[in-house]
């Protein structure tokens, strides 16, 4: 199963301001311009509270921008649609349906497939995410990592042009999280579905990404884009490669600069960390 | 001690044993031991003896209070022995025992009224509650009204309902229905409101229409609350029914109890009360059973008997 090579999203000059009673309005996004490359794993990273989720919600169509333009494959974007599917931070599998019923929900309610066709397709996709033996279980019977994969399957069956993943592995324990990253990478490398993956973890970002888009702290813009040309298919060996550390050092510098803005200026620990890291990377050179 | 006295006792005891045995068998199935050793385990557990002790102490206190203790208030009451003898007697002194036709007529009348009221309340209350939770506009119309009318006690409705409705029978049913209806409606509403917004969002972005969201998200999502509501509603139906029957009926357990009081047939009062206890327990059990059947997923979620798979 491969996604078509489409789903190029162009965002230009996006602005979004939140008004809260009794507080100054908060400019979350200002002149945010970016491109989501089709067929690539685009990772959006930035300090927490910098407007990543706001951007994701706007792209998914749950929220509307104050100004700015968004196009998908050249045509303007309007409202939520199945061409852009979002996988959330918390699992939103319906607990009253089995894994299979959850997965076939999309194509059957839209009338695109008969129940039987959908079931066959779902079986293929559940095999892809490694849940073929659990298709008749209820979500509560699955572990956290399995629930996330079931959720991925529920999105994948709709063959979206773009997958928007908003910190999908948050809240999993470290080991499960690492396993999920590897698993997810395998799925991505098989499907090559255009993806916008949002995270706050740099290691995760570099490990998964084709491109890393680093966001500034409020107001949110794209600060820089780093191309990650680590070879695919990847496995955990890249985590110790020279290239990886170089990218990490580069990205960390940008990130710490932004991260400091949420703590104020006198954050020397961050500087020390960056220096230390640079030294490590140079040593390996 | 004749056969007519011993036989019903035997039937009741074997019924209790049957229920006990089935439950033990289920427990044994889930903990993977034989039924016999499960029964042994239960019989030697402290919990089991505490349950028994609770019953023995209560009935013992009743007996002691009536016959031995210097409590004047209790001396007018019949003792447990007197009640049981009357209840199982072929020729009851006060006219009501398991061998008299009237006993069952009263039970049937009450059960019939409670069932009709409960079903009406469910058929009308569940959709009403779903609609309130589903449509913001309908909620605004109806919620203040419901909250105003709901606190009016059922007995306060009796005169009006007798005036409005043709005859006593519909009046009693109406009063009973009203209480059950509000309980069902409000619990259903609560059920809809308790559904996580993420479930709606997920259904919306996968392209579900309002109808599908209603059938696949709203109804199954609120089912746990609906069934809790139905159990409470059943209980509420019984107590307002008995109140209604005491005031305005010719038959029924409430009438039986009240008549027992006015005609100084005290054991009959207790027979009526105990019978109500049994029927109330039974009707709750039926609702619980149906609920469990409809919500297999819920059992897994609560972790009771389900198995969680780990990677």
Coordinates of C-alpha atoms in Angstrom, one line a residue:
Chain A
X1 CA 0.0 0.0 0.0
X2 CA 1.5 3.3 -1.1
X3 CA 0.1 6.7 -0.9
X4 CA 0.0 8.8 -4.1
X5 CA 2.6 11.4 -4.3
X6 CA 0.4 14.3 -3.7
X7 CA -0.6 16.5 -0.8
X8 CA 1.7 19.4 -1.3
X9 CA 0.6 22.0 1.3
X10 CA 1.7 25.5 0.9
X11 CA 1.1 27.9 3.7
X12 CA 1.8 31.6 3.2
X13 CA 1.7 34.4 5.7
X14 CA -0.6 32.6 8.2
X15 CA -1.6 34.7 11.2
X16 CA -3.6 33.6 14.2
X17 CA -4.3 35.5 17.3
X18 CA -6.1 34.2 20.4
X19 CA -8.3 36.4 22.5
X20 CA -8.8 35.6 26.2
X21 CA -11.0 37.6 28.5
X22 CA -9.0 39.9 30.7
X23 CA -5.7 39.2 29.0
X24 CA -3.7 40.8 26.1
X25 CA -4.5 39.0 22.9
X26 CA -1.9 36.4 22.1
X27 CA -0.3 36.4 18.7
X28 CA 0.3 32.7 18.2
X29 CA 1.2 32.6 14.5
X30 CA 2.6 35.6 12.6
X31 CA 3.4 35.5 8.9
X32 CA 4.0 31.8 9.1
X33 CA 5.1 30.5 5.7
X34 CA 6.0 26.9 5.0
X35 CA 5.7 24.1 2.5
X36 CA 4.9 20.5 3.3
X37 CA 6.7 18.5 0.7
X38 CA 4.7 15.6 -0.8
X39 CA 5.9 12.1 -0.1
X40 CA 8.2 13.3 2.7
X41 CA 8.2 13.1 6.4
X42 CA 8.1 16.7 7.5
X43 CA 8.7 17.2 11.2
X44 CA 7.7 20.3 12.9
X45 CA 9.6 21.0 16.1
X46 CA 9.6 23.9 18.5
X47 CA 9.5 24.7 22.2
X48 CA 6.2 23.7 23.9
X49 CA 3.5 26.4 23.6
X50 CA 4.9 27.8 20.4
X51 CA 1.8 27.2 18.3
X52 CA 2.6 23.9 16.7
X53 CA -0.8 22.4 17.6
X54 CA -2.6 25.6 16.5
X55 CA -0.9 25.3 13.1
X56 CA -1.9 21.6 13.0
X57 CA -5.5 22.4 13.9
X58 CA -5.7 25.0 11.2
X59 CA -4.2 22.6 8.6
X60 CA -6.7 19.9 9.6
X61 CA -9.5 22.4 9.3
X62 CA -10.7 22.4 12.9
X63 CA -9.6 26.0 13.3
X64 CA -9.5 28.9 10.9
X65 CA -6.7 31.5 10.5
X66 CA -7.1 35.2 10.9
X67 CA -5.3 35.8 7.6
X68 CA -3.0 34.0 5.2
X69 CA -3.5 31.4 2.6
X70 CA -3.3 27.6 2.5
X71 CA -3.4 25.5 -0.6
X72 CA -3.3 21.8 -1.0
X73 CA -2.1 20.6 -4.4
X74 CA -2.8 24.1 -5.6
X75 CA -6.4 24.4 -4.5
X76 CA -7.4 26.4 -1.4
X77 CA -8.2 24.5 1.7
X78 CA -11.6 24.6 3.4
X79 CA -12.9 22.9 6.5
X80 CA -12.0 19.4 7.7
X81 CA -11.7 16.7 5.1
X82 CA -10.5 13.2 4.7
X83 CA -7.7 14.3 2.5
X84 CA -6.0 15.5 5.7
X85 CA -6.3 13.2 8.7
X86 CA -5.1 14.0 12.1
X87 CA -3.8 11.5 14.7
X88 CA -4.0 13.0 18.1
X89 CA -2.0 13.2 21.3
X90 CA -4.5 11.1 23.2
X91 CA -6.0 8.1 21.7
X92 CA -9.5 8.7 20.3
X93 CA -10.4 5.1 19.4
X94 CA -14.1 4.5 20.2
X95 CA -14.0 2.1 23.2
X96 CA -17.3 0.5 22.2
X97 CA -16.1 -0.7 18.9
X98 CA -13.5 -3.5 18.2
X99 CA -10.3 -2.6 16.5
X100 CA -11.7 -3.8 13.2
X101 CA -14.9 -1.8 13.6
X102 CA -12.9 1.3 14.4
X103 CA -10.7 0.9 11.3
X104 CA -13.5 0.3 8.8
X105 CA -15.6 3.2 10.2
X106 CA -14.2 5.8 7.8
X107 CA -14.6 4.1 4.4
X108 CA -18.0 2.6 5.3
X109 CA -19.7 5.8 6.6
X110 CA -18.5 7.6 3.5
X111 CA -19.9 4.8 1.4
X112 CA -16.6 4.3 -0.5
X113 CA -16.4 0.6 0.3
X114 CA -18.8 -2.1 1.2
X115 CA -18.3 -3.6 4.7
X116 CA -16.7 -6.7 3.1
X117 CA -14.2 -4.7 1.1
X118 CA -13.4 -2.5 4.0
X119 CA -12.8 -5.5 6.2
X120 CA -10.3 -6.9 3.6
X121 CA -8.5 -3.6 3.3
X122 CA -8.5 -3.2 7.1
X123 CA -7.0 -6.7 7.5
X124 CA -4.1 -5.7 5.2
X125 CA -3.5 -2.4 7.1
X126 CA -3.7 -4.1 10.5
X127 CA -1.1 -6.5 9.3
X128 CA 1.1 -3.5 8.3
X129 CA 0.8 -2.1 11.8
X130 CA 1.2 -5.6 13.4
X131 CA -2.3 -5.9 14.9
X132 CA -3.7 -8.7 12.8
X133 CA -4.2 -10.9 15.9
X134 CA -6.0 -8.2 17.8
X135 CA -8.6 -7.1 15.3
X136 CA -11.5 -8.4 17.4
X137 CA -10.3 -6.9 20.7
X138 CA -11.7 -3.8 22.2
X139 CA -9.3 -0.8 22.6
X140 CA -9.2 -1.2 26.4
X141 CA -7.7 -4.6 25.9
X142 CA -4.7 -3.2 24.0
X143 CA -1.6 -1.6 25.5
X144 CA -0.8 2.0 24.9
X145 CA 1.5 1.4 22.0
X146 CA -1.0 -0.9 20.3
X147 CA -3.7 1.7 20.7
X148 CA -1.6 4.2 18.9
X149 CA -0.9 1.8 16.1
X150 CA -4.6 1.0 15.8
X151 CA -5.3 4.7 15.5
X152 CA -2.7 4.9 12.8
X153 CA -4.5 2.1 10.9
X154 CA -7.8 3.9 11.3
X155 CA -6.3 7.0 9.6
X156 CA -4.3 5.1 6.9
X157 CA -7.2 3.1 5.5
X158 CA -8.7 6.4 4.3
X159 CA -5.6 7.0 2.1
X160 CA -5.3 10.6 3.1
X161 CA -3.1 12.9 1.0
X162 CA -1.6 14.2 4.2
X163 CA -1.3 12.7 7.7
X164 CA -1.0 15.2 10.5
X165 CA 0.4 13.6 13.6
X166 CA 0.2 15.8 16.7
X167 CA 2.7 14.4 19.1
X168 CA 1.4 10.9 18.6
X169 CA 3.8 9.1 20.9
X170 CA 3.4 11.5 23.8
X171 CA 2.6 9.8 27.1
X172 CA 4.1 6.4 26.2
X173 CA 7.0 5.1 28.3
X174 CA 10.5 5.5 26.8
X175 CA 11.0 2.0 25.6
X176 CA 7.6 1.8 24.0
X177 CA 8.2 5.2 22.4
X178 CA 11.4 4.1 20.8
X179 CA 9.8 0.9 19.5
X180 CA 6.9 2.9 18.2
X181 CA 9.3 5.3 16.4
X182 CA 11.0 2.4 14.7
X183 CA 7.7 0.8 13.8
X184 CA 6.3 4.0 12.5
X185 CA 9.4 4.6 10.4
X186 CA 8.8 1.2 8.8
X187 CA 5.2 2.1 8.0
X188 CA 6.2 5.4 6.6
X189 CA 8.9 3.9 4.4
X190 CA 6.4 1.5 3.0
X191 CA 3.6 4.0 2.4
X192 CA 5.5 7.2 1.7
X193 CA 2.4 9.1 2.8
X194 CA 3.0 12.9 3.0
X195 CA 3.2 13.6 6.7
X196 CA 3.4 16.5 9.0
X197 CA 4.8 15.1 12.3
X198 CA 4.7 17.3 15.3
X199 CA 7.0 16.7 18.2
X200 CA 9.0 18.4 21.0
X201 CA 11.8 15.8 21.0
X202 CA 14.8 16.5 18.9
X203 CA 16.0 12.9 18.8
X204 CA 12.7 11.7 17.6
X205 CA 12.6 14.5 15.0
X206 CA 16.0 13.6 13.5
X207 CA 15.4 9.9 13.6
X208 CA 12.2 10.1 11.6
X209 CA 12.4 13.2 9.4
X210 CA 13.3 14.0 5.9
X211 CA 13.0 17.7 6.7
X212 CA 12.9 19.3 10.1
X213 CA 11.0 22.6 10.3
X214 CA 12.0 24.5 13.4
X215 CA 9.5 26.9 14.8
X216 CA 10.1 30.1 16.7
X217 CA 8.6 30.7 20.1
X218 CA 5.7 33.2 20.1
X219 CA 4.8 34.5 17.7
X220 CA 5.3 31.3 15.7
X221 CA 7.1 31.3 12.4
X222 CA 9.3 28.9 10.7
X223 CA 12.8 29.7 11.9
X224 CA 14.7 27.4 9.7
X225 CA 14.5 24.2 7.8
X226 CA 17.1 21.4 8.1
X227 CA 17.2 18.7 5.5
X228 CA 18.0 15.3 7.1
X229 CA 19.7 13.2 4.4
X230 CA 20.3 10.2 6.6
X231 CA 19.8 7.1 4.4
X232 CA 16.6 5.2 4.4
X233 CA 15.5 2.6 5.6
X234 CA 16.8 3.7 8.9
X235 CA 17.3 1.9 12.2
X236 CA 18.7 2.8 15.5
X237 CA 22.3 2.7 14.2
X238 CA 21.8 6.2 12.8
X239 CA 21.5 7.4 16.3
X240 CA 25.3 7.0 16.7
X241 CA 26.4 8.2 13.3
X242 CA 28.5 11.3 12.8
X243 CA 25.9 12.9 10.5
X244 CA 23.2 12.5 13.1
X245 CA 25.2 14.3 15.7
X246 CA 26.1 17.1 13.3
X247 CA 22.4 17.6 12.6
X248 CA 21.6 17.4 16.2
X249 CA 24.2 20.0 17.1
X250 CA 22.9 22.3 14.4
X251 CA 19.3 21.9 15.4
X252 CA 19.9 22.2 19.1
X253 CA 21.4 25.6 18.6
X254 CA 18.3 26.9 17.0
X255 CA 16.0 25.1 19.4
X256 CA 17.8 26.2 22.6
X257 CA 17.7 29.8 21.3
X258 CA 14.0 29.6 21.0
X259 CA 13.5 27.5 24.1
X260 CA 15.3 30.2 26.2
X261 CA 12.7 32.7 25.2
X262 CA 10.1 30.9 27.3
X263 CA 12.5 30.9 30.3
X264 CA 13.9 34.4 30.0
X265 CA 17.4 35.5 29.1
X266 CA 19.6 34.2 31.9
X267 CA 19.7 30.6 30.9
X268 CA 23.3 29.7 30.9
X269 CA 22.8 26.0 31.3
X270 CA 21.4 25.9 27.8
X271 CA 24.5 27.6 26.4
X272 CA 26.8 25.2 28.2
X273 CA 24.8 22.3 26.8
X274 CA 25.1 23.6 23.3
X275 CA 28.9 24.1 23.7
X276 CA 29.3 20.6 25.1
X277 CA 27.4 19.2 22.3
X278 CA 29.3 21.0 19.6
X279 CA 32.5 19.7 21.2
X280 CA 31.3 16.1 21.1
X281 CA 30.3 16.4 17.5
X282 CA 33.7 17.9 16.6
X283 CA 35.5 15.1 18.4
X284 CA 33.8 12.5 16.4
X285 CA 34.6 14.4 13.2
Chain B
X1 CA -44.3 -29.3 60.6
X2 CA -46.2 -30.4 57.6
X3 CA -45.1 -30.7 54.0
X4 CA -46.8 -27.5 52.9
X5 CA -44.6 -25.6 55.3
X6 CA -41.4 -27.3 54.6
X7 CA -41.7 -27.5 50.8
X8 CA -41.7 -23.7 50.1
X9 CA -38.8 -23.3 52.6
X10 CA -36.9 -25.9 50.7
X11 CA -37.7 -24.3 47.3
X12 CA -36.5 -20.9 48.5
X13 CA -33.3 -22.3 50.0
X14 CA -32.5 -24.3 46.9
X15 CA -33.2 -21.2 44.7
X16 CA -30.7 -19.2 46.8
X17 CA -28.2 -22.1 46.5
X18 CA -28.7 -22.3 42.8
X19 CA -27.9 -18.6 42.4
X20 CA -24.9 -19.0 44.7
X21 CA -23.7 -22.0 42.7
X22 CA -23.9 -20.3 39.4
X23 CA -22.0 -17.3 40.7
X24 CA -19.3 -19.6 42.1
X25 CA -19.0 -21.4 38.9
X26 CA -18.4 -18.2 37.0
X27 CA -15.8 -17.1 39.5
X28 CA -14.1 -20.5 39.3
X29 CA -14.1 -20.2 35.5
X30 CA -12.2 -16.9 35.6
X31 CA -9.7 -17.8 38.3
X32 CA -9.1 -21.1 36.7
X33 CA -9.9 -23.5 39.6
X34 CA -12.6 -26.1 40.0
X35 CA -16.0 -25.1 41.1
X36 CA -15.8 -27.2 44.2
X37 CA -12.5 -25.6 45.4
X38 CA -14.0 -22.2 44.5
X39 CA -17.0 -22.9 46.8
X40 CA -14.6 -24.1 49.5
X41 CA -12.6 -21.0 49.1
X42 CA -15.7 -18.8 49.4
X43 CA -17.1 -20.7 52.3
X44 CA -13.9 -20.2 54.3
X45 CA -13.5 -16.6 53.3
X46 CA -14.2 -13.9 55.9
X47 CA -16.3 -12.0 53.5
X48 CA -18.9 -14.7 53.1
X49 CA -19.3 -15.1 56.9
X50 CA -19.6 -11.4 57.3
X51 CA -22.5 -11.4 54.9
X52 CA -24.2 -14.2 56.8
X53 CA -23.4 -12.4 60.1
X54 CA -25.1 -9.3 58.8
X55 CA -28.4 -11.2 58.2
X56 CA -28.2 -13.1 61.4
X57 CA -27.6 -10.0 63.5
X58 CA -30.4 -8.1 61.8
X59 CA -33.0 -10.8 62.2
X60 CA -31.6 -11.6 65.7
X61 CA -32.0 -8.0 66.8
X62 CA -35.6 -8.0 65.4
X63 CA -36.4 -11.1 67.3
X64 CA -34.8 -9.9 70.5
X65 CA -36.4 -6.5 70.3
X66 CA -39.9 -7.9 69.9
X67 CA -39.7 -10.6 72.6
X68 CA -36.9 -9.8 75.0
X69 CA -35.7 -6.2 75.0
X70 CA -37.6 -3.5 76.9
X71 CA -38.4 -1.5 73.8
X72 CA -42.1 -0.7 73.9
X73 CA -42.1 0.4 70.3
X74 CA -41.2 -3.0 69.1
X75 CA -43.6 -5.0 71.2
X76 CA -46.5 -4.3 68.9
X77 CA -44.6 -5.7 65.9
X78 CA -44.8 -9.4 64.9
X79 CA -41.5 -11.3 65.4
X80 CA -39.7 -12.9 62.5
X81 CA -41.0 -16.4 63.4
X82 CA -44.6 -15.2 63.3
X83 CA -44.1 -13.6 59.9
X84 CA -42.4 -16.7 58.4
X85 CA -45.1 -19.0 59.8
X86 CA -47.9 -16.7 58.5
X87 CA -46.1 -16.3 55.1
X88 CA -45.8 -20.1 54.6
X89 CA -49.0 -21.1 56.2
X90 CA -51.7 -22.9 54.2
X91 CA -54.4 -21.3 56.3
X92 CA -53.0 -17.8 57.1
X93 CA -54.6 -16.2 60.1
X94 CA -54.5 -12.7 58.5
X95 CA -55.5 -13.9 55.0
X96 CA -52.2 -13.5 53.0
X97 CA -49.7 -16.2 52.5
X98 CA -48.0 -17.9 49.5
X99 CA -51.0 -20.3 49.3
X100 CA -53.5 -17.6 48.8
X101 CA -54.6 -16.2 45.4
X102 CA -54.8 -12.6 46.6
X103 CA -51.1 -12.6 47.4
X104 CA -50.2 -13.1 43.7
X105 CA -53.0 -10.8 42.6
X106 CA -51.3 -8.0 44.6
X107 CA -47.9 -8.9 43.3
X108 CA -49.1 -9.0 39.7
X109 CA -50.9 -5.7 39.9
X110 CA -47.8 -4.0 41.3
X111 CA -45.4 -5.6 38.9
X112 CA -47.7 -4.7 36.0
X113 CA -47.9 -1.1 37.0
X114 CA -44.2 -0.8 37.7
X115 CA -43.3 -2.5 34.4
X116 CA -45.7 -0.3 32.3
X117 CA -44.4 2.9 34.0
X118 CA -40.8 1.8 33.7
X119 CA -41.2 0.9 30.0
X120 CA -43.0 4.2 29.2
X121 CA -40.3 6.1 31.1
X122 CA -37.6 4.4 29.1
X123 CA -39.3 4.7 25.7
X124 CA -39.9 8.4 26.3
X125 CA -37.0 9.3 28.6
X126 CA -34.0 7.9 26.7
X127 CA -34.8 9.7 23.4
X128 CA -35.7 12.8 25.3
X129 CA -32.4 12.8 27.1
X130 CA -30.5 12.0 23.9
X131 CA -32.2 14.9 22.2
X132 CA -31.3 17.2 25.1
X133 CA -27.7 16.2 24.9
X134 CA -27.6 16.2 21.1
X135 CA -29.2 19.6 20.4
X136 CA -28.0 22.7 22.2
X137 CA -31.2 24.5 21.3
X138 CA -33.5 21.8 22.6
X139 CA -31.4 21.7 25.8
X140 CA -32.0 25.4 26.3
X141 CA -35.8 25.0 25.9
X142 CA -36.2 22.0 28.1
X143 CA -33.5 21.9 30.8
X144 CA -34.9 24.7 33.0
X145 CA -38.4 23.2 32.7
X146 CA -37.3 19.7 33.6
X147 CA -35.3 21.0 36.6
X148 CA -38.4 22.9 37.8
X149 CA -40.8 20.0 37.5
X150 CA -38.5 17.3 38.7
X151 CA -38.2 18.2 42.4
X152 CA -42.0 18.1 42.8
X153 CA -42.6 14.9 44.9
X154 CA -44.6 12.1 43.3
X155 CA -47.3 12.3 45.9
X156 CA -48.0 15.9 45.1
X157 CA -49.0 14.7 41.6
X158 CA -51.6 12.3 42.9
X159 CA -54.6 14.7 43.2
X160 CA -54.0 16.3 39.8
X161 CA -53.5 13.0 38.0
X162 CA -56.7 11.6 39.5
X163 CA -58.5 14.8 38.3
X164 CA -57.0 14.6 34.8
X165 CA -56.9 11.0 34.0
X166 CA -59.9 8.6 33.7
X167 CA -59.8 6.4 36.7
X168 CA -57.4 5.5 39.4
X169 CA -55.3 3.0 37.5
X170 CA -53.9 5.4 34.9
X171 CA -53.3 8.0 37.7
X172 CA -51.1 5.6 39.7
X173 CA -49.2 4.6 36.6
X174 CA -48.8 8.3 35.6
X175 CA -47.3 9.2 39.0
X176 CA -44.9 6.2 38.9
X177 CA -44.0 7.0 35.3
X178 CA -43.2 10.6 36.1
X179 CA -40.5 9.8 38.6
X180 CA -38.9 7.2 36.5
X181 CA -39.0 9.5 33.5
X182 CA -37.0 12.3 35.1
X183 CA -34.4 9.9 36.4
X184 CA -33.9 8.3 33.0
X185 CA -33.9 11.6 31.1
X186 CA -31.3 13.2 33.3
X187 CA -29.0 10.2 33.3
X188 CA -29.2 9.9 29.6
X189 CA -28.4 13.6 29.3
X190 CA -25.4 13.2 31.6
X191 CA -24.3 10.2 29.5
X192 CA -24.3 12.2 26.3
X193 CA -22.5 15.1 28.0
X194 CA -19.9 12.7 29.4
X195 CA -18.7 11.6 26.0
X196 CA -15.2 12.8 25.2
X197 CA -15.1 15.5 22.5
X198 CA -12.3 13.6 20.8
X199 CA -14.8 10.9 19.9
X200 CA -17.0 13.4 18.1
X201 CA -14.0 15.0 16.4
X202 CA -12.7 11.7 15.2
X203 CA -16.1 10.7 13.7
X204 CA -16.5 14.1 12.1
X205 CA -13.1 14.1 10.4
X206 CA -13.7 10.6 9.0
X207 CA -16.7 11.9 7.3
X208 CA -19.6 10.7 9.4
X209 CA -23.0 12.4 9.0
X210 CA -25.1 13.5 12.0
X211 CA -27.1 10.3 11.8
X212 CA -24.1 8.1 12.0
X213 CA -22.7 10.1 14.8
X214 CA -25.9 9.6 16.7
X215 CA -25.9 5.8 16.1
X216 CA -22.2 5.1 16.4
X217 CA -21.0 7.7 19.0
X218 CA -23.8 9.3 21.0
X219 CA -25.9 6.2 21.8
X220 CA -23.1 3.7 22.5
X221 CA -21.1 6.4 24.3
X222 CA -24.0 7.2 26.7
X223 CA -25.1 3.6 27.3
X224 CA -23.2 3.1 30.6
X225 CA -25.0 6.2 32.1
X226 CA -28.3 5.2 30.5
X227 CA -28.2 1.8 32.3
X228 CA -27.2 3.3 35.6
X229 CA -30.1 5.6 35.1
X230 CA -32.5 2.7 34.3
X231 CA -31.5 0.9 37.5
X232 CA -32.2 4.0 39.6
X233 CA -35.3 4.6 37.6
X234 CA -36.6 1.1 38.4
X235 CA -36.0 1.7 42.1
X236 CA -37.7 5.1 41.9
X237 CA -40.6 3.6 40.1
X238 CA -41.1 1.1 42.9
X239 CA -41.1 3.5 45.7
X240 CA -43.4 6.0 44.0
X241 CA -45.7 3.2 42.9
X242 CA -46.1 2.0 46.5
X243 CA -46.8 5.5 47.7
X244 CA -49.4 5.9 44.9
X245 CA -51.0 2.5 45.7
X246 CA -51.3 3.4 49.4
X247 CA -53.4 6.4 48.5
X248 CA -55.4 5.4 45.5
X249 CA -55.6 1.8 44.5
X250 CA -57.6 -1.3 45.1
X251 CA -54.8 -3.8 44.6
X252 CA -51.1 -3.9 44.8
X253 CA -48.4 -4.4 47.4
X254 CA -48.6 -0.8 48.5
X255 CA -52.3 -1.2 49.1
X256 CA -51.7 -4.5 50.8
X257 CA -49.3 -2.9 53.3
X258 CA -51.6 0.0 54.0
X259 CA -54.6 -2.2 54.4
X260 CA -52.5 -4.4 56.8
X261 CA -51.9 -1.3 58.9
X262 CA -55.5 -0.1 58.9
X263 CA -57.0 -3.6 59.6
X264 CA -54.3 -4.4 62.3
X265 CA -52.9 -7.3 60.2
X266 CA -49.3 -6.6 61.2
X267 CA -47.5 -9.7 59.8
X268 CA -49.1 -8.9 56.4
X269 CA -47.3 -5.5 56.4
X270 CA -44.0 -7.3 56.8
X271 CA -44.8 -9.9 54.2
X272 CA -45.6 -7.1 51.7
X273 CA -42.4 -5.3 52.6
X274 CA -40.2 -8.3 52.2
X275 CA -41.9 -9.2 48.9
X276 CA -41.1 -5.7 47.6
X277 CA -37.5 -6.2 48.6
X278 CA -37.3 -9.4 46.6
X279 CA -39.0 -8.0 43.5
X280 CA -36.9 -4.8 43.6
X281 CA -33.7 -6.8 43.8
X282 CA -34.9 -9.1 41.0
X283 CA -35.8 -6.2 38.6
X284 CA -32.5 -4.5 39.2
X285 CA -30.7 -7.7 38.4
X286 CA -32.6 -8.1 35.1
X287 CA -31.5 -4.6 34.1
X288 CA -27.9 -5.2 35.1
X289 CA -27.9 -8.4 33.1
X290 CA -29.3 -6.7 29.9
X291 CA -26.8 -3.9 30.3
X292 CA -23.9 -6.3 30.6
X293 CA -25.0 -8.1 27.4
X294 CA -25.2 -4.8 25.5
X295 CA -21.9 -3.5 26.7
X296 CA -19.2 -6.1 26.4
X297 CA -16.7 -3.4 25.7
X298 CA -17.4 -1.8 29.0
X299 CA -16.6 -4.9 31.0
X300 CA -13.2 -4.9 29.3
X301 CA -12.7 -1.2 30.0
X302 CA -13.5 -1.6 33.7
X303 CA -10.9 -4.4 33.7
X304 CA -13.2 -6.7 35.7
X305 CA -12.8 -9.9 33.9
X306 CA -11.0 -8.9 30.7
X307 CA -7.5 -9.7 29.8
X308 CA -5.1 -7.0 28.7
X309 CA -2.5 -7.9 26.2
X310 CA 1.0 -6.6 26.6
X311 CA 3.7 -6.4 24.0

